[in-house]
Coordinates of C-alpha atoms in Angstrom, one line a residue:
M1 CA -20.1 -0.4 2.4
L2 CA -20.8 -4.2 2.7
M3 CA -23.2 -5.0 5.4
D4 CA -20.9 -7.4 7.4
T5 CA -17.7 -5.4 7.2
P6 CA -18.0 -3.5 10.5
R7 CA -18.1 -6.8 12.4
L8 CA -15.5 -8.5 10.2
F9 CA -13.0 -5.6 10.5
E10 CA -13.6 -4.8 14.1
P11 CA -10.4 -6.6 15.4
Y12 CA -8.4 -4.7 12.7
H13 CA -9.8 -1.4 13.7
T14 CA -9.2 -2.1 17.4
Y15 CA -5.6 -3.0 16.7
L16 CA -4.9 0.0 14.4
Q17 CA -6.5 2.5 16.8
K18 CA -4.0 1.3 19.5
T19 CA -0.9 1.3 17.3
L20 CA -1.3 4.1 14.7
L21 CA -1.4 7.8 15.1
P22 CA -4.9 9.2 14.6
S23 CA -4.0 10.7 11.3
R24 CA -2.5 7.5 10.0
Y25 CA -5.6 5.5 11.2
T26 CA -7.8 8.0 9.3
H27 CA -5.6 7.5 6.2
S28 CA -5.9 3.7 6.5
V29 CA -9.7 3.9 6.7
N30 CA -9.8 6.3 3.7
V31 CA -7.6 3.9 1.7
M32 CA -9.9 1.0 2.6
R33 CA -12.9 3.0 1.2
V34 CA -11.0 3.8 -2.0
M35 CA -10.1 0.1 -2.3
E36 CA -13.8 -0.8 -1.9
Q37 CA -14.5 1.5 -5.0
L38 CA -11.7 0.0 -7.0
A39 CA -12.8 -3.6 -6.2
L40 CA -15.9 -3.0 -8.3
I41 CA -13.9 -1.5 -11.2
Y42 CA -11.1 -4.1 -11.3
D43 CA -13.2 -7.1 -10.3
L44 CA -11.4 -7.7 -7.0
D45 CA -12.8 -9.5 -4.0
P46 CA -14.1 -6.6 -2.0
I47 CA -13.2 -8.1 1.4
K48 CA -9.6 -8.8 0.3
A49 CA -9.3 -5.3 -1.3
M50 CA -10.7 -3.5 1.8
T51 CA -8.5 -5.6 4.1
I52 CA -5.4 -4.6 2.1
G53 CA -6.4 -1.0 2.3
L54 CA -7.1 -1.0 6.0
L55 CA -4.0 -2.9 7.0
H56 CA -1.4 -1.6 4.5
D57 CA 0.2 0.8 7.0
I58 CA -0.1 -1.4 10.1
A59 CA 3.6 -1.0 10.8
H60 CA 3.9 2.6 9.6
D61 CA 4.1 4.3 13.1
L62 CA 6.6 1.9 14.6
S63 CA 9.9 3.7 15.0
P64 CA 12.7 2.9 12.5
A65 CA 14.5 1.0 15.2
E66 CA 11.5 -1.1 16.0
Q67 CA 10.9 -1.9 12.3
L68 CA 14.6 -3.0 11.9
H69 CA 14.4 -5.1 15.1
L70 CA 11.3 -6.9 13.9
A71 CA 12.8 -7.5 10.5
A72 CA 15.9 -9.0 12.0
S73 CA 14.1 -11.1 14.6
V74 CA 11.5 -12.7 12.2
P75 CA 13.7 -12.6 10.1
I76 CA 12.5 -10.7 7.1
P77 CA 15.0 -10.9 4.3
L78 CA 16.1 -7.5 3.0
Q79 CA 17.3 -7.8 -0.6
H80 CA 18.4 -4.2 -1.1
T81 CA 20.0 -1.6 1.3
C82 CA 17.0 0.8 0.6
E83 CA 14.7 -1.7 2.2
Q84 CA 16.1 -0.7 5.6
H85 CA 14.5 2.7 5.2
P86 CA 11.1 2.9 7.0
L87 CA 9.5 4.3 3.8
I88 CA 10.0 0.8 2.3
L89 CA 10.5 -1.4 5.3
H90 CA 7.1 -0.6 6.8
A91 CA 5.5 -2.6 4.0
L92 CA 7.6 -5.7 4.6
V93 CA 7.1 -5.5 8.4
G94 CA 3.4 -4.7 7.8
A95 CA 2.8 -8.0 6.0
H96 CA 4.4 -9.8 8.9
L97 CA 2.4 -8.0 11.5
A98 CA -0.9 -8.6 9.6
A99 CA -0.1 -12.3 9.7
D100 CA 1.4 -12.5 13.2
R101 CA -0.8 -10.1 15.2
L102 CA -4.1 -10.3 13.3
G103 CA -4.0 -13.8 11.8
V104 CA -4.2 -12.8 8.2
S105 CA -3.2 -15.8 6.1
D106 CA -4.4 -14.9 2.6
P107 CA -1.3 -14.7 0.4
V108 CA -2.9 -12.2 -1.9
I109 CA -3.6 -9.8 1.0
L110 CA -0.2 -10.2 2.5
N111 CA 1.6 -9.8 -0.8
A112 CA -0.2 -6.6 -1.7
I113 CA 0.7 -5.2 1.7
R114 CA 4.3 -6.3 1.2
C115 CA 4.5 -5.0 -2.3
H116 CA 2.8 -1.6 -2.0
G117 CA 6.2 -0.1 -1.2
Y118 CA 7.5 -1.6 -4.4
C119 CA 9.6 -4.2 -2.7
G120 CA 9.3 -7.9 -3.1
N121 CA 8.1 -9.9 -6.1
N122 CA 4.6 -9.4 -7.4
P123 CA 3.0 -12.7 -8.5
P124 CA 0.4 -12.4 -11.2
L125 CA -2.3 -13.4 -8.8
S126 CA -1.7 -10.3 -6.7
E127 CA -0.8 -7.8 -9.4
R128 CA -4.2 -6.0 -9.7
Y129 CA -4.5 -5.9 -5.9
T130 CA -1.1 -4.4 -5.5
W131 CA -1.6 -1.7 -8.2
C132 CA -5.0 -0.8 -6.8
M133 CA -3.4 -0.6 -3.3
R134 CA -0.8 1.8 -4.7
F135 CA -3.5 3.9 -6.4
A136 CA -5.7 4.0 -3.3
D137 CA -2.8 5.0 -1.1
M138 CA -2.3 8.1 -3.3
L139 CA -6.0 8.8 -3.9
D140 CA -6.9 9.1 -0.2
P141 CA -9.1 12.3 -0.3
L142 CA -7.0 13.8 2.5
R143 CA -3.8 13.7 0.4
T144 CA -2.6 17.1 -0.7
W145 CA -0.9 16.1 -4.0
Q146 CA -3.7 17.6 -6.2
D147 CA -1.5 17.5 -9.3
L148 CA -1.2 13.8 -8.9
T149 CA -4.8 13.3 -8.1
D150 CA -5.9 15.3 -11.2
Q151 CA -3.8 13.0 -13.4
L152 CA -4.3 9.7 -11.7
A153 CA -8.0 9.6 -10.8
P154 CA -9.4 9.6 -14.3
P155 CA -7.6 6.6 -15.7
V156 CA -7.8 4.7 -12.4
F157 CA -11.5 5.2 -11.9
S158 CA -12.2 4.4 -15.5
G159 CA -10.4 1.0 -15.2
D160 CA -7.2 1.8 -17.1
L161 CA -4.7 0.1 -14.8
E162 CA -1.8 0.4 -17.2
Q163 CA -2.2 4.1 -17.7
G164 CA -2.7 4.6 -14.0
A165 CA 0.5 2.7 -13.3
R166 CA 2.4 4.8 -15.9
I167 CA 1.2 8.1 -14.4
L168 CA 1.9 7.0 -10.8
V169 CA 5.4 5.7 -11.6
A170 CA 6.3 8.9 -13.6
W171 CA 5.2 11.0 -10.6
M172 CA 6.7 8.8 -7.9
V173 CA 10.3 8.5 -9.0
P174 CA 11.1 12.3 -9.2
F175 CA 8.9 12.9 -6.0
L176 CA 11.2 10.6 -4.0
E177 CA 14.4 11.7 -5.7
N178 CA 13.8 15.4 -5.1
R179 CA 13.3 14.7 -1.4
G180 CA 16.3 12.6 -1.0
L181 CA 14.2 9.5 -0.3
P182 CA 15.2 6.0 -1.4
V183 CA 13.8 4.7 -4.7
H184 CA 13.5 0.9 -4.8
P185 CA 15.2 -0.8 -7.7
N186 CA 11.8 -2.3 -8.6
L187 CA 10.4 1.2 -9.0
Y188 CA 13.2 2.1 -11.4
S189 CA 12.5 -1.1 -13.3
L190 CA 8.9 -0.2 -13.6
Q191 CA 9.9 3.2 -14.8
R192 CA 11.9 1.7 -17.6
Q193 CA 9.0 -0.7 -18.5
L194 CA 6.2 1.8 -18.3
I195 CA 7.6 5.2 -19.3
N196 CA 10.4 4.6 -21.8

C-alpha cells in the first residue's frame, strides 16, 4: 500500500467506522485494496481509485427512509423509479455524503461512486474508474459468488476491461431479476451493447 495512505485516509476510516456495520466497513476496505491493484493495471491514479473503493458504500447502511429523505432534501434528482430503491439509491446518496461530510470534491471520484450502481451518466473521464469500481465491488475476496469470481477475475486482472464488463453485465442482470431486485435501465442498455 502507498506509504502515505494511512494518514490520508484516516478521516474516511473514522467516518465509515461510525456509520457502517462492521461487515460493510470490512467490505469497503477490501474493495479499496482491489482498487489499488486495478489502478496499476488500468493506469488509474491510485489515490483516486482507492478513495472510490473505500467510500463507494458510504451511504449503504442508512435506512431506506434516511436515504430517501437525504435525496429529497439535497435534492438529488431521481430519473427513474428504480432509483428510489436502496440498492441503487445508496450510490447517488453516497456521492453526496462523500462531498458533504468528507469534503471530497474530485468529480472523477464522485462520479464513480454515483455510477457504480449503474445510475447517472458516465463521462469518458470516469469510465475506467467506474468499471474498475464495479469489478472491485464484486471481487472483494469475502464475496461468496465463486462462479462470478472465476469468470470475472481473469479478464479483469489481465487488463481486458471490455470482456470484464461483458461478463459482469451478463451475470448481474439475471442475478437481480431472479431475486426480484430492480435493474436500472442503464444496466439493460449495457446488456444490449455488450452482450447482443
